[in-house]
Coordinates of C-alpha atoms and ligand atoms in Angstrom, one line a residue:
X28 CA -10.8 18.0 65.6
X29 CA -14.3 19.3 66.1
X30 CA -14.4 20.4 62.4
X31 CA -13.2 17.0 61.3
X32 CA -15.9 15.4 63.4
X33 CA -18.5 17.7 62.0
X34 CA -17.4 17.0 58.4
X35 CA -17.4 13.3 59.2
X36 CA -21.0 13.6 60.5
X37 CA -22.1 15.6 57.5
X38 CA -20.5 13.0 55.2
X39 CA -22.2 10.2 57.1
X40 CA -25.6 12.0 56.9
X41 CA -25.1 12.6 53.2
X42 CA -24.2 8.9 52.7
X43 CA -27.3 7.9 54.6
X44 CA -29.5 10.3 52.6
X45 CA -28.1 9.2 49.4
X46 CA -28.6 5.6 50.5
X47 CA -32.3 6.3 51.3
X48 CA -32.8 8.0 48.0
X49 CA -31.0 5.1 46.3
X50 CA -33.3 2.8 48.4
X51 CA -36.3 4.4 46.9
X52 CA -34.8 4.1 43.4
X53 CA -33.7 0.6 44.0
X54 CA -37.1 -0.7 43.2
X55 CA -38.2 -1.6 46.6
X56 CA -41.8 -0.9 47.6
X57 CA -44.3 -1.2 50.4
X58 CA -48.0 -2.2 50.1
X59 CA -50.2 -1.8 53.2
X60 CA -53.5 -3.7 53.2
X61 CA -56.2 -2.8 55.6
X62 CA -59.5 -4.8 55.4
X63 CA -61.3 -2.0 57.2
X64 CA -60.5 0.6 54.5
X65 CA -63.3 -0.6 52.3
X66 CA -64.1 0.9 48.9
X67 CA -67.2 -1.1 48.0
X68 CA -68.5 -4.5 47.0
X69 CA -67.1 -5.9 43.8
X70 CA -69.9 -6.7 41.4
X71 CA -68.9 -9.8 39.5
X72 CA -70.3 -8.1 36.4
X73 CA -67.1 -6.1 36.1
X74 CA -65.7 -9.2 34.5
X75 CA -68.2 -9.1 31.7
X76 CA -67.7 -9.4 28.0
X77 CA -69.1 -8.4 24.6
X78 CA -70.0 -10.1 21.3
X79 CA -70.8 -8.2 18.2
X80 CA -71.8 -9.1 14.7
X81 CA -68.4 -8.1 13.4
X82 CA -65.9 -10.1 11.5
X83 CA -65.5 -13.6 13.0
X84 CA -66.9 -12.9 16.4
X85 CA -70.3 -14.4 16.0
X86 CA -70.0 -16.3 12.7
X87 CA -66.9 -18.5 12.9
X88 CA -66.4 -17.6 16.6
X89 CA -69.2 -18.6 18.9
X90 CA -71.4 -19.9 16.0
X91 CA -70.2 -22.2 13.3
X92 CA -72.9 -24.6 12.1
X93 CA -71.4 -27.5 10.2
X94 CA -68.1 -27.4 11.9
X95 CA -67.0 -30.7 13.6
X96 CA -66.2 -28.5 16.6
X97 CA -69.8 -27.3 17.0
X98 CA -72.8 -28.9 18.7
X99 CA -76.2 -29.5 17.2
X100 CA -77.1 -25.8 17.6
X101 CA -74.1 -24.7 15.7
X102 CA -72.3 -23.4 18.9
X103 CA -68.6 -24.0 18.9
X104 CA -68.0 -26.3 21.9
X105 CA -64.4 -25.2 22.4
X106 CA -65.4 -21.6 22.5
X107 CA -68.1 -22.4 25.1
X108 CA -65.5 -24.2 27.2
X109 CA -63.1 -21.3 27.0
X110 CA -65.9 -18.9 27.8
X111 CA -66.7 -20.9 30.9
X112 CA -63.1 -20.9 31.9
X113 CA -63.3 -17.1 31.8
X114 CA -66.3 -17.3 34.1
X115 CA -68.0 -14.5 32.2
X116 CA -71.0 -13.2 34.2
X117 CA -72.6 -11.0 31.6
X118 CA -72.2 -10.6 27.8
X119 CA -73.3 -7.6 25.8
X120 CA -74.9 -8.2 22.3
X121 CA -75.4 -7.6 19.3
X122 CA -73.2 -4.4 19.1
X123 CA -71.4 -2.1 19.1
X124 CA -71.7 0.0 16.0
X125 CA -73.6 -2.9 14.4
X126 CA -76.6 -2.4 16.6
X127 CA -77.3 1.1 15.3
X128 CA -78.5 -0.4 12.0
X129 CA -79.9 -3.7 13.4
X130 CA -83.6 -4.6 13.3
X131 CA -84.0 -7.4 15.7
X132 CA -87.1 -8.8 13.9
X133 CA -84.8 -9.8 11.0
X134 CA -83.2 -12.3 13.3
X135 CA -86.1 -14.4 14.6
X136 CA -88.3 -17.1 13.1
X137 CA -87.4 -19.7 10.5
X138 CA -83.8 -19.2 9.5
X139 CA -84.4 -19.7 5.8
X140 CA -86.9 -16.8 5.8
X141 CA -84.6 -14.3 7.5
X142 CA -83.4 -11.5 5.3
X143 CA -79.8 -10.7 4.4
X144 CA -79.0 -7.1 4.9
X145 CA -76.0 -4.9 4.3
X146 CA -74.4 -3.9 7.6
X147 CA -73.3 -0.3 7.2
X148 CA -71.2 -0.2 10.4
X149 CA -68.6 -2.7 9.1
X150 CA -69.6 -3.2 5.5
X151 CA -70.5 -6.9 5.9
X152 CA -73.5 -8.9 4.7
X153 CA -75.6 -10.0 7.7
X154 CA -77.7 -13.1 7.0
X155 CA -79.4 -12.9 10.4
X156 CA -79.0 -16.7 11.0
X157 CA -77.9 -15.9 14.5
X158 CA -80.5 -13.8 16.3
X159 CA -82.3 -13.3 19.6
X160 CA -83.3 -16.9 20.3
X161 CA -79.9 -18.3 19.3
X162 CA -78.1 -15.8 21.5
X163 CA -80.3 -16.6 24.5
X164 CA -79.7 -20.3 24.0
X165 CA -76.0 -19.7 23.8
X166 CA -76.0 -17.6 27.0
X167 CA -77.8 -20.3 28.9
X168 CA -75.2 -22.9 27.7
X169 CA -72.3 -20.8 28.9
X170 CA -74.1 -19.7 32.1
X171 CA -73.9 -16.0 31.5
X172 CA -76.4 -13.1 31.7
X173 CA -77.5 -11.6 28.4
X174 CA -77.2 -7.9 28.1
X175 CA -79.0 -6.5 25.0
X176 CA -78.3 -3.1 23.4
X177 CA -81.2 -1.6 21.4
X178 CA -80.9 0.3 18.2
X179 CA -81.3 4.0 18.9
X180 CA -79.5 4.9 15.7
X181 CA -81.8 3.9 12.8
X182 CA -84.3 2.1 15.1
X183 CA -87.5 3.3 16.7
X184 CA -89.0 3.3 20.2
X185 CA -91.5 0.8 19.1
X186 CA -88.8 -1.6 18.0
X187 CA -87.1 -1.2 21.4
X188 CA -90.2 -1.9 23.4
X189 CA -91.3 -4.7 21.2
X190 CA -88.0 -6.4 21.8
X191 CA -88.6 -6.2 25.5
X192 CA -92.1 -7.7 25.0
X193 CA -90.7 -10.5 22.8
X194 CA -88.1 -11.4 25.5
X195 CA -89.8 -10.7 28.8
X196 CA -93.6 -11.0 28.6
X197 CA -94.7 -14.5 29.4
X198 CA -97.6 -14.9 26.9
X199 CA -100.8 -13.6 25.5
X200 CA -99.4 -10.7 23.5
X201 CA -98.3 -10.4 19.9
X202 CA -94.6 -10.6 20.5
X203 CA -94.6 -12.9 23.4
X204 CA -96.7 -15.4 21.4
X205 CA -94.3 -15.0 18.5
X206 CA -91.5 -16.0 20.8
X207 CA -93.5 -19.1 21.9
X208 CA -94.3 -19.9 18.2
X209 CA -90.5 -19.7 17.6
X210 CA -89.9 -22.4 20.1
X211 CA -89.3 -20.6 23.4
X212 CA -92.1 -21.2 25.7
X213 CA -90.7 -19.4 28.7
X214 CA -89.7 -15.8 28.7
X215 CA -86.0 -15.0 28.1
X216 CA -86.0 -12.6 31.1
X217 CA -83.4 -10.2 29.7
X218 CA -82.7 -7.9 32.6
X219 CA -80.0 -5.5 31.2
X220 CA -80.7 -3.2 28.2
X221 CA -78.4 -0.6 26.7
X222 CA -80.0 2.5 25.2
X223 CA -78.0 2.6 22.0
X224 CA -74.3 2.4 21.3
X225 CA -71.8 5.3 21.2
X226 CA -74.5 7.8 20.2
X227 CA -71.9 10.6 20.8
X228 CA -69.8 9.3 17.9
X229 CA -70.0 10.8 14.4
X230 CA -69.2 7.3 13.1
X231 CA -72.4 5.9 14.5
X232 CA -75.5 5.4 12.3
X233 CA -78.0 7.8 13.6
X234 CA -75.5 9.8 15.6
X235 CA -77.1 12.5 17.7
X236 CA -76.2 15.5 19.8
X237 CA -76.7 15.1 23.6
X238 CA -80.1 16.8 23.5
X239 CA -81.5 14.7 20.7
X240 CA -80.2 11.5 22.2
X241 CA -81.4 12.4 25.7
X242 CA -84.9 13.1 24.5
X243 CA -85.1 10.0 22.3
X244 CA -83.5 7.7 24.9
X245 CA -85.9 9.0 27.5
X246 CA -89.0 8.2 25.5
X247 CA -87.6 4.7 24.5
X248 CA -86.8 3.9 28.1
X249 CA -90.2 4.9 29.3
X250 CA -91.8 2.5 26.9
X251 CA -89.4 -0.3 27.6
X252 CA -89.9 0.0 31.4
X253 CA -93.7 0.2 30.9
X254 CA -93.4 -3.2 29.3
X255 CA -91.2 -4.6 32.0
X256 CA -90.6 -2.4 35.1
X257 CA -87.8 -4.7 36.4
X258 CA -85.4 -4.2 33.5
X259 CA -82.1 -2.3 34.2
X260 CA -81.3 0.4 31.6
X261 CA -77.9 1.7 30.6
X262 CA -77.5 5.1 29.0
X263 CA -74.9 5.6 26.3
X264 CA -72.3 7.7 27.9
X265 CA -69.0 8.9 26.5
X266 CA -67.0 7.2 23.9
X267 CA -65.8 10.1 21.8
X268 CA -63.2 11.9 23.9
X269 CA -62.3 14.2 21.1
X270 CA -65.4 16.2 21.8
X271 CA -66.8 17.7 25.0
X272 CA -67.4 14.3 26.6
X273 CA -68.1 15.7 30.0
X274 CA -71.0 17.8 28.6
X275 CA -72.4 14.7 26.9
X276 CA -72.5 12.7 30.1
X277 CA -74.1 15.6 32.1
X278 CA -76.8 16.4 29.4
X279 CA -77.6 12.7 29.0
X280 CA -78.0 12.2 32.7
X281 CA -80.1 15.4 33.0
X282 CA -82.6 13.7 30.6
X283 CA -82.3 10.2 31.9
X284 CA -81.7 10.6 35.6
X285 CA -85.1 9.1 36.6
X286 CA -84.9 6.3 34.1
X287 CA -81.5 4.7 34.0
X288 CA -79.6 2.5 36.3
X289 CA -76.2 2.8 34.6
X290 CA -74.3 5.2 32.4
X291 CA -71.9 3.5 29.9
X292 CA -68.3 4.5 29.2
X293 CA -66.1 3.2 26.5
X294 CA -62.3 3.5 26.1
X295 CA -59.7 1.8 23.9
X296 CA -55.9 2.3 24.2
X297 CA -53.1 1.9 21.7
X298 CA -49.3 1.8 21.4
X299 CA -48.8 3.1 17.9
X300 CA -45.7 4.9 19.0
X301 CA -44.2 1.7 20.3
X302 CA -43.5 3.5 23.6
X303 CA -43.8 0.8 26.3
X304 CA -43.8 3.1 29.3
X305 CA -46.3 5.5 27.8
X306 CA -48.5 2.7 26.8
X307 CA -48.4 1.2 30.3
X308 CA -49.9 4.5 31.6
X309 CA -52.6 4.9 29.0
X310 CA -55.4 3.4 31.2
X311 CA -54.9 6.2 33.7
X312 CA -57.4 8.1 31.5
X313 CA -60.1 5.5 32.1
X314 CA -59.8 6.0 35.8
X315 CA -60.0 9.8 35.4
X316 CA -63.1 9.4 33.2
X317 CA -64.7 7.2 35.9
X318 CA -63.9 9.7 38.6
X319 CA -65.3 12.6 36.5
X320 CA -68.4 10.7 35.6
X321 CA -68.9 9.7 39.2
X322 CA -68.9 13.4 40.0
X323 CA -71.5 14.1 37.3
X324 CA -73.7 11.3 38.5
X325 CA -73.6 12.7 42.0
X326 CA -74.5 16.1 40.8
X327 CA -77.4 14.9 38.7
X328 CA -78.7 12.6 41.5
X329 CA -78.6 15.4 43.9
X330 CA -80.3 17.9 41.5
X331 CA -83.0 15.3 40.8
X332 CA -83.3 14.3 44.5
X333 CA -83.0 10.7 43.4
X334 CA -81.9 8.4 46.2
X335 CA -81.3 5.2 44.2
X336 CA -77.8 5.0 42.8
X337 CA -76.7 5.2 39.2
X338 CA -73.6 3.2 38.4
X339 CA -71.0 3.2 35.7
X340 CA -71.1 0.3 33.1
X341 CA -67.7 0.4 31.4
X342 CA -69.1 -1.7 28.6
X343 CA -66.3 -1.5 26.1
X344 CA -62.6 -1.4 26.8
X345 CA -59.5 -3.0 25.4
X346 CA -56.2 -2.5 23.5
X347 CA -57.0 -1.9 19.9
X348 CA -54.8 -0.4 17.2
X349 CA -52.9 -2.9 15.0
X350 CA -55.9 -4.4 13.4
X351 CA -58.1 -1.4 13.6
X352 CA -59.8 -0.8 10.3
X353 CA -58.6 -4.1 8.9
X354 CA -61.3 -6.6 8.0
X355 CA -62.2 -8.6 11.0
X356 CA -60.2 -6.5 13.4
X357 CA -58.3 -9.6 14.6
X358 CA -55.7 -8.2 17.0
X359 CA -52.9 -10.5 18.0
X360 CA -52.0 -9.6 21.6
X361 CA -48.6 -9.6 23.3
X362 CA -47.5 -9.4 26.9
X363 CA -47.6 -5.7 27.2
X364 CA -51.2 -5.7 26.1
X365 CA -52.1 -8.3 28.8
X366 CA -50.5 -6.0 31.4
X367 CA -52.5 -3.1 30.2
X368 CA -55.7 -5.2 30.4
X369 CA -54.7 -6.1 34.0
X370 CA -54.4 -2.3 34.8
X371 CA -58.0 -1.8 33.4
X372 CA -59.2 -4.6 35.7
X373 CA -57.3 -3.0 38.7
X374 CA -59.1 0.3 37.9
X375 CA -62.5 -1.4 38.0
X376 CA -61.7 -3.0 41.3
X377 CA -60.3 0.2 42.7
X378 CA -63.6 1.9 41.7
X379 CA -65.8 -1.0 42.7
X380 CA -68.2 1.4 44.6
X381 CA -69.3 3.0 41.3
X382 CA -68.2 0.7 38.4
X383 CA -70.7 -2.2 38.7
X384 CA -70.3 -3.6 35.2
X385 CA -67.5 -3.7 32.6
X386 CA -67.3 -5.6 29.3
X387 CA -64.1 -6.4 27.5
X388 CA -64.5 -5.8 23.8
X389 CA -64.8 -8.5 22.5
X390 CA -64.9 -12.2 23.4
X391 CA -63.8 -14.1 20.3
X392 CA -61.5 -13.3 17.3
X393 CA -62.4 -9.6 17.1
X394 CA -60.0 -7.8 19.5
X395 CA -60.4 -10.8 21.8
X396 CA -58.9 -13.2 24.4
X397 CA -60.1 -16.3 22.5
X398 CA -58.9 -16.9 18.9
X399 CA -60.4 -19.6 16.8
X400 CA -59.4 -21.3 13.5
X401 CA -61.3 -24.1 11.8
X402 CA -59.2 -26.5 13.7
X403 CA -59.4 -25.2 17.2
X404 CA -58.5 -22.2 19.3
X405 CA -55.8 -20.6 21.4
X406 CA -55.8 -18.2 24.4
X407 CA -54.4 -14.8 23.6
X408 CA -52.2 -13.2 26.2
X409 CA -55.1 -11.0 27.5
X410 CA -57.1 -14.1 28.4
X411 CA -55.0 -14.8 31.5
X412 CA -55.4 -11.6 33.6
X413 CA -59.1 -11.7 32.8
X414 CA -59.3 -15.3 33.9
X415 CA -57.6 -14.7 37.2
X416 CA -59.7 -11.7 38.1
X417 CA -63.0 -13.3 37.0
X418 CA -62.4 -16.5 38.9
X419 CA -60.8 -15.1 42.1
X420 CA -61.2 -11.4 42.8
X421 CA -64.4 -11.0 44.7
X422 CA -65.6 -9.6 48.0
X423 CA -65.0 -6.0 49.1
X424 CA -62.5 -3.9 47.3
X425 CA -60.1 -2.4 49.8
X426 CA -57.9 0.7 49.5
X427 CA -54.3 -0.4 49.5
X428 CA -51.5 2.0 50.5
X429 CA -48.7 1.8 47.9
X430 CA -45.3 3.3 48.2
X431 CA -43.1 2.7 45.2
X432 CA -41.0 4.4 42.6
X433 CA -42.7 6.4 39.9
X434 CA -41.8 7.5 36.4
X435 CA -42.9 10.5 34.4
X436 CA -45.1 10.6 31.3
X437 CA -45.5 14.2 30.4
X438 CA -46.9 15.8 33.5
X439 CA -48.1 12.6 35.0
X440 CA -46.5 10.6 37.8
X441 CA -46.9 6.9 37.0
X442 CA -46.2 4.4 39.8
X443 CA -44.3 1.3 38.7
X444 CA -46.7 -0.8 40.7
X445 CA -50.3 -0.6 39.8
X446 CA -52.3 -2.2 42.6
X447 CA -55.8 -3.3 43.5
X448 CA -57.0 -5.5 46.4
X449 CA -60.0 -7.1 47.8
X450 CA -61.1 -8.8 51.0
X451 CA -63.1 -11.9 50.6
X452 CA -64.7 -12.2 54.0
X453 CA -66.4 -15.5 53.3
X454 CA -63.2 -17.2 52.6
X455 CA -61.0 -15.2 54.9
X456 CA -58.6 -14.1 52.3
X457 CA -57.1 -11.0 50.7
X458 CA -56.7 -10.8 47.0
X459 CA -53.8 -8.6 45.9
X460 CA -53.4 -7.7 42.2
X461 CA -50.1 -6.1 41.2
X462 CA -48.9 -5.1 37.8
X463 CA -45.2 -4.3 37.8
X464 CA -44.8 -1.9 34.9
X465 CA -41.0 -1.9 35.2
X466 CA -39.6 -3.3 32.0
X467 CA -36.3 -4.5 33.4
X468 CA -36.4 -4.8 37.2
X469 CA -38.2 -6.9 39.8
X470 CA -39.6 -4.8 42.6
X471 CA -39.1 -6.3 46.1
X472 CA -42.1 -5.3 48.1
X473 CA -42.9 -5.5 51.8
X474 CA -46.6 -6.4 52.0
X475 CA -48.2 -5.8 55.4
X476 CA -51.5 -6.2 57.0
X477 CA -52.9 -3.3 59.1
X478 CA -55.7 -5.4 60.6
X479 CA -55.4 -9.1 61.4
X480 CA -52.6 -11.3 60.4
X481 CA -51.6 -13.3 57.3
X482 CA -51.7 -17.0 58.1
X483 CA -51.5 -19.9 55.8
X484 CA -50.6 -20.9 52.2
X485 CA -50.7 -17.9 49.8
X486 CA -51.3 -18.7 46.2
X487 CA -49.2 -16.7 43.7
X488 CA -50.3 -16.5 40.1
X489 CA -48.0 -14.7 37.7
X490 CA -48.8 -13.7 34.1
X491 CA -45.5 -13.0 32.4
X492 CA -43.2 -14.0 29.5
X493 CA -39.6 -13.5 28.4
X494 CA -40.3 -10.4 26.5
X495 CA -42.9 -7.7 26.4
X496 CA -43.6 -8.4 22.8
X497 CA -44.2 -12.2 23.3
X498 CA -47.4 -13.4 21.7
X499 CA -49.4 -16.6 21.9
X500 CA -50.4 -18.7 18.9
X501 CA -51.9 -22.1 18.1
X502 CA -48.4 -23.6 18.5
X503 CA -47.1 -21.8 21.6
X504 CA -48.3 -20.2 24.8
X505 CA -45.4 -17.8 25.4
X506 CA -47.5 -15.8 27.9
X507 CA -49.6 -17.6 30.5
X508 CA -50.3 -18.0 34.2
X509 CA -47.7 -19.7 36.4
X510 CA -48.9 -20.6 39.8
X511 CA -47.0 -21.3 43.0
X512 CA -47.5 -21.1 46.7
X513 CA -45.8 -19.6 49.7
X514 CA -46.3 -19.9 53.5
X515 CA -47.1 -16.6 55.2
X516 CA -47.4 -16.0 58.9
X517 CA -47.6 -12.7 60.7
X518 CA -48.2 -9.1 59.9
X519 CA -45.9 -8.9 56.8
X520 CA -44.0 -10.7 54.2
X521 CA -41.8 -9.7 51.3
X522 CA -42.5 -10.6 47.7
X523 CA -40.5 -9.6 44.6
X524 CA -42.8 -8.7 41.6
X525 CA -41.0 -9.7 38.4
X526 CA -40.3 -7.2 35.7
X527 CA -43.2 -6.7 33.2
X528 CA -45.6 -8.9 35.0
X529 CA -49.1 -9.2 36.5
X530 CA -49.3 -11.1 39.8
X531 CA -52.3 -12.1 41.8
X532 CA -51.6 -13.2 45.4
X533 CA -54.4 -14.7 47.4
X534 CA -53.4 -14.4 51.0
X535 CA -55.2 -16.2 53.9
X536 CA -55.9 -13.8 56.7
X537 CA -57.0 -14.1 60.3
X538 CA -59.1 -11.1 60.9
X539 CA -60.4 -11.6 64.4
Ligands
AHR6 O1 -65.7 -3.1 19.7 C1 -65.5 -2.6 18.5 C2 -66.3 -1.3 18.2 O2 -65.7 -0.3 19.0 C3 -67.7 -1.3 18.6 O3 -68.5 -1.7 17.6 C4 -68.0 0.2 18.9 O4 -69.0 0.4 19.8 C5 -66.7 0.7 19.3 O5 -66.3 1.9 18.6

C-alpha cells in the first residue's frame, strides 16, 4: 500500500514538474517593473535621424524644387509633415560616406554659381544646390537640431574650423560675414559636430588607421573648439566590425579623451538567409558593442582623470541588405524589419545612461521610414515603432525584470520578449515596450509593479500585421499602429502580446 502511495506521489510530482516546465514553454511570461530601479535619463536625442546626399534622400526626398508638393524653398511639405510626426529631435547631415569627399564651401552662395562635382562615395553628380543654409532652414521648419559631420577624409582642419566659423560666429569675420551676405543674419548655432564618418572603413575616402585618425581628429577638434568652445564633438568610433574594432575605439579615445563628448557607433543588420529567428536576434550585437564601448570609455576617462562623461552616439543603425549596392538604396521594409528596429530602440532605452544620441539611417527614401514618389508618400513599416518611441518614451529608463521562454541561436539565448521600460515621473506613467519575437504564438504576460500601483486607463499601441513579410505601399498600410485602452488597477495585470508584434503600453501609476 505504502509503495503504491509512494508511486502515486512520485507520479503526481512528476506531473506537476512536467506541468511547470510546460507552463514555461507555454508562452507565459512575467515582467516586473520597479520605478526605483533606474538606469538613467532618456535623452530624446536617441530618437534622432540622418539625411545624406545619397540617392533620393535629399534631392527628391526632403528637397524637390518645382514639385507641386513643395513650398517656396523647394522643401517637400508632405515630408516635413511626416518628419514632424516622427518628432525627430536631431538630424545628422550631410553624410555618411558622402561627407568624406564633401567641401562645404561648394554648397553656399548663389545656387547658379555652385559647382557640380562627382561624388566618389556613391558615384552620383552633386550639383550642390542644397547646402548648409538650405539644410539649416529645413531643420528650423521641422523643428529639429542640426548635427553636422565634417569631412576628415579628403578635407582639411581649416575647412572644419571654417565651417564652425560660418555657422556659429555672429559677425565680423570672413566666414560669419559670408553667411550674412548669403542671407542669414543670425548664426546657425550648430551645436553637434561629428569628426568624420566611418574613418575605420576601407570603403571610406581618406580611410585612416586609428593612430592617423586620432591625431588628425585631435587637431581638427582643437581648432573647431577654439572657434566655438560650446560645440559638442562626436568621435568616429567603430563601424567596421570585421577588423579589431575594440582597438579602434580605445586608440581613438586615447587621442580624443580630452576633446570629445561622444563616440559614435554604427551597425546595420540583415536577413539574407531569410532566417526569421536569427534575424530577430541580430541586434544583440549592437547591445554588446555598447557595453564594450562603455567599458572602454570608463577605462579612458579613468586613465585621463576626466570627470565629465563621454557618451555613445549610435549615429547610424537600421536594417539594410536588399537594396544594398543598388542605385538609391531604396529598401522596402516589412513587418519583421519593423520589429528589429523596435529592438534597436529597446536597446537604446535599456542603455539610456550611456547612449545619449542615436540616428536611424536614413529619414527619406534611402533605407528610410518615409518613402516618396512624385505624387506623395507613404509610411514604411519601420516608421511606426520609431513614431511611438519618439512621441512617448521619455523620462527615466527603468530596469525591468523579464522571465520568459528563450530560443537558441548558436550559443546565444534569445528571449522571446525583448523589453524596455521607462518611468515618466512628470506624467505619472510607466512606458513599457515589448517586442514579441515569437512568430506563431501570443505570450500571456503577468505585468506587476514593485513600487506603487497601476491605476487608470492604460493605452496599448500595437505594431503588427498578418504576416512577418507584410509591407506597406502607396496603396496599402498592411503594417501600422493600432491603439486601444484598458483599465488597470492594483499591483498587476495580465496582457497577451500578440505573435510577431511590437507593443507599447503606457500605464498610469500611483507612486506615493
Ligand atoms: O547610411 C548609408 C551609409 O552607411 C553611410 O553613408 C555610411 O556611413 C554607412 O556605411
